[in-house]
Short mmCIF file of N, CA and C in Angstrom, two decimals:
data_model
loop_
_atom_site.label_atom_id
_atom_site.label_comp_id
_atom_site.label_asym_id
_atom_site.label_seq_id
_atom_site.Cartn_x
_atom_site.Cartn_y
_atom_site.Cartn_z
N ASP A 30 0.83 -1.19 0.00
CA ASP A 30 0.00 0.00 0.00
C ASP A 30 0.87 1.25 0.00
N PHE A 31 0.40 2.24 -0.72
CA PHE A 31 1.09 3.52 -0.78
C PHE A 31 0.49 4.46 0.25
N PRO A 32 1.29 5.38 0.78
CA PRO A 32 0.71 6.35 1.72
C PRO A 32 -0.29 7.25 1.00
N LEU A 33 -1.28 7.71 1.75
CA LEU A 33 -2.29 8.61 1.18
C LEU A 33 -1.69 9.96 0.86
N LEU A 34 -2.19 10.58 -0.18
CA LEU A 34 -1.80 11.96 -0.47
C LEU A 34 -2.39 12.85 0.62
N PRO A 35 -1.74 13.99 0.88
CA PRO A 35 -2.18 14.84 2.00
C PRO A 35 -3.66 15.21 1.97
N TYR A 36 -4.22 15.48 0.80
CA TYR A 36 -5.62 15.90 0.76
C TYR A 36 -6.59 14.75 1.07
N LEU A 37 -6.10 13.52 1.08
CA LEU A 37 -6.93 12.37 1.41
C LEU A 37 -6.68 11.82 2.81
N ASP A 38 -5.61 12.29 3.44
CA ASP A 38 -5.21 11.76 4.74
C ASP A 38 -5.61 12.72 5.86
N ASP A 39 -6.60 12.35 6.61
CA ASP A 39 -7.05 13.16 7.74
C ASP A 39 -6.79 12.36 9.01
N ALA A 40 -5.61 12.55 9.59
CA ALA A 40 -5.21 11.79 10.77
C ALA A 40 -6.15 12.03 11.95
N GLU A 41 -6.85 13.17 11.95
CA GLU A 41 -7.77 13.48 13.04
C GLU A 41 -9.11 12.75 12.90
N ASP A 42 -9.36 12.21 11.74
CA ASP A 42 -10.62 11.50 11.50
C ASP A 42 -10.47 10.06 11.97
N GLU A 43 -10.95 9.78 13.18
CA GLU A 43 -10.79 8.45 13.76
C GLU A 43 -11.81 7.45 13.23
N GLU A 44 -12.93 7.93 12.74
CA GLU A 44 -13.97 7.05 12.21
C GLU A 44 -13.93 7.10 10.69
N PRO A 45 -14.27 5.99 10.02
CA PRO A 45 -14.27 6.00 8.57
C PRO A 45 -15.36 6.89 7.98
N GLY A 46 -16.35 7.24 8.76
CA GLY A 46 -17.40 8.15 8.28
C GLY A 46 -18.54 7.43 7.59
N GLY A 47 -19.69 8.03 7.66
CA GLY A 47 -20.86 7.50 6.97
C GLY A 47 -21.43 6.27 7.63
N PHE A 48 -22.35 5.65 6.93
CA PHE A 48 -23.02 4.45 7.41
C PHE A 48 -22.18 3.21 7.14
N ASP A 49 -22.34 2.22 7.98
CA ASP A 49 -21.77 0.90 7.72
C ASP A 49 -22.82 0.13 6.91
N ILE A 50 -22.92 0.46 5.65
CA ILE A 50 -23.98 -0.07 4.79
C ILE A 50 -23.79 -1.57 4.58
N ARG A 51 -24.88 -2.31 4.75
CA ARG A 51 -24.90 -3.76 4.52
C ARG A 51 -25.70 -4.00 3.24
N ILE A 52 -25.16 -4.80 2.36
CA ILE A 52 -25.78 -5.04 1.06
C ILE A 52 -26.00 -6.54 0.89
N THR A 53 -27.16 -6.89 0.36
CA THR A 53 -27.44 -8.28 0.01
C THR A 53 -27.67 -8.33 -1.50
N VAL A 54 -27.01 -9.28 -2.16
CA VAL A 54 -27.17 -9.47 -3.60
C VAL A 54 -27.88 -10.79 -3.83
N GLU A 55 -28.98 -10.75 -4.57
CA GLU A 55 -29.75 -11.96 -4.88
C GLU A 55 -29.84 -12.14 -6.39
N ILE A 56 -29.74 -13.38 -6.81
CA ILE A 56 -30.02 -13.74 -8.20
C ILE A 56 -31.21 -14.69 -8.16
N ASN A 57 -32.28 -14.32 -8.83
CA ASN A 57 -33.51 -15.11 -8.85
C ASN A 57 -33.98 -15.48 -7.44
N GLY A 58 -33.87 -14.53 -6.52
CA GLY A 58 -34.34 -14.73 -5.15
C GLY A 58 -33.39 -15.47 -4.24
N GLN A 59 -32.25 -15.90 -4.74
CA GLN A 59 -31.27 -16.63 -3.93
C GLN A 59 -30.12 -15.70 -3.57
N VAL A 60 -29.83 -15.58 -2.27
CA VAL A 60 -28.73 -14.72 -1.82
C VAL A 60 -27.41 -15.32 -2.29
N VAL A 61 -26.62 -14.52 -3.01
CA VAL A 61 -25.33 -14.99 -3.51
C VAL A 61 -24.16 -14.22 -2.91
N ALA A 62 -24.42 -13.05 -2.33
CA ALA A 62 -23.32 -12.27 -1.75
C ALA A 62 -23.85 -11.26 -0.75
N GLU A 63 -22.99 -10.90 0.20
CA GLU A 63 -23.31 -9.87 1.18
C GLU A 63 -22.08 -8.99 1.39
N PRO A 64 -21.78 -8.14 0.41
CA PRO A 64 -20.59 -7.30 0.52
C PRO A 64 -20.79 -6.14 1.49
N PRO A 65 -19.83 -5.91 2.39
CA PRO A 65 -19.94 -4.82 3.37
C PRO A 65 -19.26 -3.54 2.87
N PHE A 66 -19.98 -2.43 2.94
CA PHE A 66 -19.39 -1.16 2.51
C PHE A 66 -18.21 -0.77 3.39
N ALA A 67 -18.20 -1.24 4.64
CA ALA A 67 -17.12 -0.90 5.57
C ALA A 67 -15.76 -1.40 5.09
N SER A 68 -15.74 -2.37 4.18
CA SER A 68 -14.47 -2.90 3.70
C SER A 68 -13.93 -2.16 2.47
N MET A 69 -14.61 -1.10 2.07
CA MET A 69 -14.14 -0.32 0.92
C MET A 69 -12.74 0.23 1.21
N TYR A 70 -11.89 0.23 0.21
CA TYR A 70 -10.53 0.73 0.37
C TYR A 70 -10.53 2.23 0.65
N TRP A 71 -11.38 2.96 -0.08
CA TRP A 71 -11.51 4.41 0.09
C TRP A 71 -12.84 4.72 0.76
N THR A 72 -12.85 5.67 1.67
CA THR A 72 -14.11 6.10 2.27
C THR A 72 -14.86 6.95 1.25
N ALA A 73 -16.14 7.15 1.49
CA ALA A 73 -16.93 8.01 0.61
C ALA A 73 -16.33 9.41 0.59
N ALA A 74 -15.91 9.92 1.74
CA ALA A 74 -15.32 11.26 1.80
C ALA A 74 -14.05 11.34 0.96
N GLN A 75 -13.22 10.32 0.99
CA GLN A 75 -12.00 10.31 0.18
C GLN A 75 -12.34 10.25 -1.31
N GLN A 76 -13.33 9.45 -1.68
CA GLN A 76 -13.70 9.36 -3.09
C GLN A 76 -14.22 10.70 -3.60
N LEU A 77 -15.07 11.35 -2.81
CA LEU A 77 -15.60 12.65 -3.21
C LEU A 77 -14.51 13.71 -3.26
N ALA A 78 -13.59 13.69 -2.30
CA ALA A 78 -12.48 14.64 -2.32
C ALA A 78 -11.63 14.44 -3.56
N HIS A 79 -11.35 13.19 -3.90
CA HIS A 79 -10.54 12.90 -5.08
C HIS A 79 -11.23 13.37 -6.36
N MET A 80 -12.53 13.15 -6.44
CA MET A 80 -13.28 13.60 -7.63
C MET A 80 -13.21 15.11 -7.78
N THR A 81 -13.46 15.83 -6.69
CA THR A 81 -13.55 17.29 -6.79
C THR A 81 -12.19 17.93 -6.98
N VAL A 82 -11.14 17.37 -6.41
CA VAL A 82 -9.81 17.95 -6.60
C VAL A 82 -9.36 17.78 -8.06
N ASN A 83 -9.96 16.82 -8.75
CA ASN A 83 -9.65 16.60 -10.16
C ASN A 83 -10.63 17.28 -11.11
N GLY A 84 -11.47 18.17 -10.57
CA GLY A 84 -12.29 19.00 -11.44
C GLY A 84 -13.77 18.71 -11.47
N ALA A 85 -14.22 17.62 -10.88
CA ALA A 85 -15.66 17.33 -10.89
C ALA A 85 -16.37 18.30 -9.95
N SER A 86 -17.51 18.78 -10.38
CA SER A 86 -18.28 19.67 -9.50
C SER A 86 -19.40 18.87 -8.85
N LEU A 87 -19.71 19.22 -7.62
CA LEU A 87 -20.80 18.58 -6.90
C LEU A 87 -21.79 19.64 -6.45
N ARG A 88 -23.07 19.27 -6.51
CA ARG A 88 -24.13 20.17 -6.04
C ARG A 88 -25.06 19.41 -5.11
N THR A 89 -25.80 20.13 -4.33
CA THR A 89 -26.79 19.52 -3.45
C THR A 89 -27.72 18.65 -4.28
N GLY A 90 -27.94 17.43 -3.82
CA GLY A 90 -28.83 16.51 -4.52
C GLY A 90 -28.13 15.57 -5.48
N ASP A 91 -26.83 15.78 -5.73
CA ASP A 91 -26.10 14.87 -6.61
C ASP A 91 -26.08 13.47 -6.00
N LEU A 92 -26.15 12.46 -6.85
CA LEU A 92 -26.12 11.08 -6.42
C LEU A 92 -24.68 10.58 -6.45
N TYR A 93 -24.27 9.92 -5.39
CA TYR A 93 -22.91 9.39 -5.27
C TYR A 93 -22.93 7.90 -5.57
N GLY A 94 -22.07 7.46 -6.44
CA GLY A 94 -21.92 6.04 -6.75
C GLY A 94 -20.50 5.60 -6.47
N SER A 95 -20.33 4.63 -5.58
CA SER A 95 -19.00 4.23 -5.14
C SER A 95 -18.31 3.24 -6.07
N GLY A 96 -19.07 2.62 -6.95
CA GLY A 96 -18.51 1.52 -7.73
C GLY A 96 -18.81 0.21 -7.02
N THR A 97 -18.22 -0.86 -7.49
CA THR A 97 -18.49 -2.18 -6.93
C THR A 97 -18.02 -2.27 -5.49
N VAL A 98 -18.90 -2.77 -4.64
CA VAL A 98 -18.57 -2.98 -3.22
C VAL A 98 -18.25 -4.45 -3.04
N SER A 99 -17.05 -4.75 -2.58
CA SER A 99 -16.63 -6.13 -2.34
C SER A 99 -15.84 -6.22 -1.05
N GLY A 100 -15.92 -7.38 -0.41
CA GLY A 100 -15.16 -7.63 0.80
C GLY A 100 -14.12 -8.71 0.55
N PRO A 101 -13.31 -9.01 1.56
CA PRO A 101 -12.22 -9.97 1.40
C PRO A 101 -12.65 -11.43 1.34
N GLU A 102 -13.83 -11.75 1.85
CA GLU A 102 -14.29 -13.14 1.87
C GLU A 102 -15.07 -13.47 0.59
N THR A 103 -15.10 -14.75 0.22
CA THR A 103 -15.78 -15.17 -1.00
C THR A 103 -17.23 -14.70 -1.03
N HIS A 104 -17.98 -14.86 0.07
CA HIS A 104 -19.40 -14.49 0.10
C HIS A 104 -19.60 -12.97 0.13
N GLN A 105 -18.50 -12.21 0.15
CA GLN A 105 -18.59 -10.75 0.17
C GLN A 105 -18.23 -10.12 -1.18
N ARG A 106 -18.01 -10.94 -2.18
CA ARG A 106 -17.66 -10.41 -3.49
C ARG A 106 -18.89 -9.76 -4.12
N GLY A 107 -18.71 -8.55 -4.64
CA GLY A 107 -19.85 -7.76 -5.07
C GLY A 107 -20.22 -7.83 -6.54
N SER A 108 -19.53 -8.64 -7.32
CA SER A 108 -19.90 -8.77 -8.72
C SER A 108 -19.82 -10.25 -9.12
N LEU A 109 -20.57 -10.61 -10.14
CA LEU A 109 -20.56 -11.99 -10.60
C LEU A 109 -19.19 -12.37 -11.15
N LEU A 110 -18.50 -11.42 -11.74
CA LEU A 110 -17.15 -11.67 -12.24
C LEU A 110 -16.24 -12.09 -11.09
N GLU A 111 -16.36 -11.40 -9.95
CA GLU A 111 -15.56 -11.75 -8.78
C GLU A 111 -16.06 -13.04 -8.11
N LEU A 112 -17.38 -13.20 -8.02
CA LEU A 112 -17.95 -14.40 -7.38
C LEU A 112 -17.54 -15.68 -8.09
N THR A 113 -17.40 -15.62 -9.41
CA THR A 113 -17.03 -16.81 -10.18
C THR A 113 -15.55 -16.83 -10.54
N TRP A 114 -14.82 -15.89 -10.00
CA TRP A 114 -13.38 -15.75 -10.26
C TRP A 114 -13.12 -15.76 -11.77
N ASN A 115 -13.80 -14.79 -12.44
CA ASN A 115 -13.68 -14.60 -13.89
C ASN A 115 -14.19 -15.82 -14.67
N GLY A 116 -15.22 -16.48 -14.14
CA GLY A 116 -15.82 -17.61 -14.83
C GLY A 116 -15.17 -18.95 -14.54
N ARG A 117 -14.11 -18.97 -13.75
CA ARG A 117 -13.42 -20.22 -13.44
C ARG A 117 -14.22 -21.09 -12.48
N ASP A 118 -14.83 -20.48 -11.47
CA ASP A 118 -15.56 -21.20 -10.43
C ASP A 118 -17.05 -20.91 -10.55
N ALA A 119 -17.81 -21.89 -10.99
CA ALA A 119 -19.24 -21.68 -11.20
C ALA A 119 -19.95 -21.41 -9.88
N LEU A 120 -20.97 -20.59 -9.96
CA LEU A 120 -21.81 -20.25 -8.82
C LEU A 120 -22.96 -21.24 -8.77
N GLU A 121 -23.23 -21.81 -7.60
CA GLU A 121 -24.32 -22.77 -7.45
C GLU A 121 -25.63 -22.04 -7.20
N LEU A 122 -26.54 -22.13 -8.13
CA LEU A 122 -27.89 -21.58 -7.98
C LEU A 122 -28.89 -22.73 -8.01
N ALA A 123 -30.12 -22.46 -7.61
CA ALA A 123 -31.16 -23.49 -7.62
C ALA A 123 -31.35 -24.05 -9.03
N GLU A 124 -31.15 -23.19 -10.05
CA GLU A 124 -31.34 -23.60 -11.45
C GLU A 124 -30.12 -24.34 -12.01
N GLY A 125 -29.05 -24.44 -11.24
CA GLY A 125 -27.83 -25.09 -11.71
C GLY A 125 -26.63 -24.17 -11.56
N LYS A 126 -25.52 -24.60 -12.10
CA LYS A 126 -24.28 -23.83 -12.00
C LYS A 126 -24.27 -22.70 -13.03
N ARG A 127 -23.71 -21.56 -12.62
CA ARG A 127 -23.66 -20.38 -13.50
C ARG A 127 -22.32 -19.68 -13.37
N THR A 128 -21.88 -19.12 -14.48
CA THR A 128 -20.73 -18.22 -14.46
C THR A 128 -21.11 -16.85 -15.02
N PHE A 129 -22.35 -16.72 -15.48
CA PHE A 129 -22.84 -15.45 -16.01
C PHE A 129 -24.36 -15.42 -15.88
N LEU A 130 -24.93 -14.23 -16.06
CA LEU A 130 -26.38 -14.09 -16.01
C LEU A 130 -26.98 -14.55 -17.33
N GLU A 131 -28.23 -15.00 -17.28
CA GLU A 131 -28.93 -15.45 -18.47
C GLU A 131 -30.23 -14.67 -18.63
N ASP A 132 -30.78 -14.70 -19.85
CA ASP A 132 -32.06 -14.05 -20.10
C ASP A 132 -33.09 -14.53 -19.09
N GLY A 133 -33.85 -13.59 -18.55
CA GLY A 133 -34.88 -13.92 -17.58
C GLY A 133 -34.43 -13.84 -16.13
N ASP A 134 -33.12 -13.81 -15.89
CA ASP A 134 -32.62 -13.70 -14.51
C ASP A 134 -32.98 -12.35 -13.92
N THR A 135 -33.22 -12.33 -12.62
CA THR A 135 -33.41 -11.07 -11.90
C THR A 135 -32.29 -10.93 -10.87
N VAL A 136 -31.82 -9.71 -10.72
CA VAL A 136 -30.79 -9.39 -9.73
C VAL A 136 -31.38 -8.32 -8.82
N THR A 137 -31.32 -8.57 -7.53
CA THR A 137 -31.85 -7.62 -6.55
C THR A 137 -30.75 -7.24 -5.57
N LEU A 138 -30.58 -5.94 -5.36
CA LEU A 138 -29.67 -5.41 -4.35
C LEU A 138 -30.53 -4.79 -3.25
N THR A 139 -30.30 -5.20 -2.02
CA THR A 139 -31.01 -4.65 -0.86
C THR A 139 -29.97 -4.10 0.10
N ALA A 140 -30.23 -2.91 0.65
CA ALA A 140 -29.24 -2.30 1.54
C ALA A 140 -29.89 -1.73 2.79
N TRP A 141 -29.14 -1.77 3.88
CA TRP A 141 -29.56 -1.18 5.15
C TRP A 141 -28.31 -0.83 5.93
N ALA A 142 -28.48 -0.05 6.96
CA ALA A 142 -27.36 0.32 7.83
C ALA A 142 -27.81 0.23 9.28
N PRO A 143 -26.88 -0.16 10.17
CA PRO A 143 -27.24 -0.18 11.58
C PRO A 143 -27.47 1.23 12.10
N GLY A 144 -28.52 1.40 12.88
CA GLY A 144 -28.83 2.70 13.48
C GLY A 144 -28.53 2.68 14.96
N PRO A 145 -28.87 3.75 15.65
CA PRO A 145 -28.61 3.82 17.09
C PRO A 145 -29.48 2.83 17.87
N HIS A 146 -28.92 2.31 18.93
CA HIS A 146 -29.63 1.44 19.86
C HIS A 146 -30.22 0.20 19.19
N GLY A 147 -29.50 -0.38 18.25
CA GLY A 147 -29.94 -1.62 17.61
C GLY A 147 -30.97 -1.46 16.51
N THR A 148 -31.30 -0.22 16.15
CA THR A 148 -32.27 -0.02 15.07
C THR A 148 -31.59 -0.21 13.71
N ARG A 149 -32.41 -0.27 12.68
CA ARG A 149 -31.90 -0.39 11.31
C ARG A 149 -32.45 0.74 10.47
N VAL A 150 -31.60 1.27 9.60
CA VAL A 150 -32.00 2.29 8.64
C VAL A 150 -32.10 1.59 7.29
N GLY A 151 -33.33 1.40 6.81
CA GLY A 151 -33.53 0.73 5.54
C GLY A 151 -33.24 1.66 4.37
N LEU A 152 -32.47 1.17 3.42
CA LEU A 152 -32.13 1.95 2.24
C LEU A 152 -32.86 1.44 1.00
N GLY A 153 -33.69 0.42 1.18
CA GLY A 153 -34.50 -0.07 0.07
C GLY A 153 -33.80 -1.11 -0.77
N ASP A 154 -34.44 -1.43 -1.88
CA ASP A 154 -33.87 -2.39 -2.80
C ASP A 154 -34.12 -1.95 -4.23
N VAL A 155 -33.38 -2.55 -5.11
CA VAL A 155 -33.54 -2.30 -6.54
C VAL A 155 -33.39 -3.64 -7.25
N THR A 156 -34.27 -3.87 -8.24
CA THR A 156 -34.25 -5.13 -8.97
C THR A 156 -34.18 -4.86 -10.46
N GLY A 157 -33.35 -5.63 -11.13
CA GLY A 157 -33.25 -5.56 -12.58
C GLY A 157 -33.45 -6.95 -13.17
N ARG A 158 -34.04 -7.00 -14.35
CA ARG A 158 -34.29 -8.28 -15.02
C ARG A 158 -33.55 -8.29 -16.35
N ILE A 159 -32.86 -9.39 -16.63
CA ILE A 159 -32.15 -9.54 -17.89
C ILE A 159 -33.16 -9.93 -18.97
N VAL A 160 -33.24 -9.13 -20.03
CA VAL A 160 -34.17 -9.43 -21.12
C VAL A 160 -33.38 -9.75 -22.38
N THR A 161 -34.01 -10.50 -23.27
CA THR A 161 -33.39 -10.87 -24.52
C THR A 161 -33.16 -9.63 -25.37
N ALA A 162 -31.99 -9.54 -25.97
CA ALA A 162 -31.68 -8.41 -26.85
C ALA A 162 -32.58 -8.46 -28.08
N PRO A 163 -33.00 -7.28 -28.56
CA PRO A 163 -33.89 -7.27 -29.74
C PRO A 163 -33.18 -7.77 -30.99
#
């Protein structure tokens, strides 16, 4: 690992910042991964600082996208490419082994974060369905 550049290194910031977002990834209703946002290499604040120092402008209401969220354990890999190790290791689904998505598959991402005193902050879910190309 390389040391952080000064604009990204805040030694006074003892907490990584933001929510410890928990994500569940399902394919056709079957949980295939649970990547933790807490394992991201860069914090959201560092990613936003890096974007803006390189010229990107941000305004109130802008949506932040971190990219693929993955953890160090196999069940924490956040993409099918990572889950199957680039297609080498097939993923076991109820429909059989898979190394890629097929027409008709649905992928659902559900997220939440721990709140104060054991509560949960629900962030909702989003589902996409693979359709046949025209």
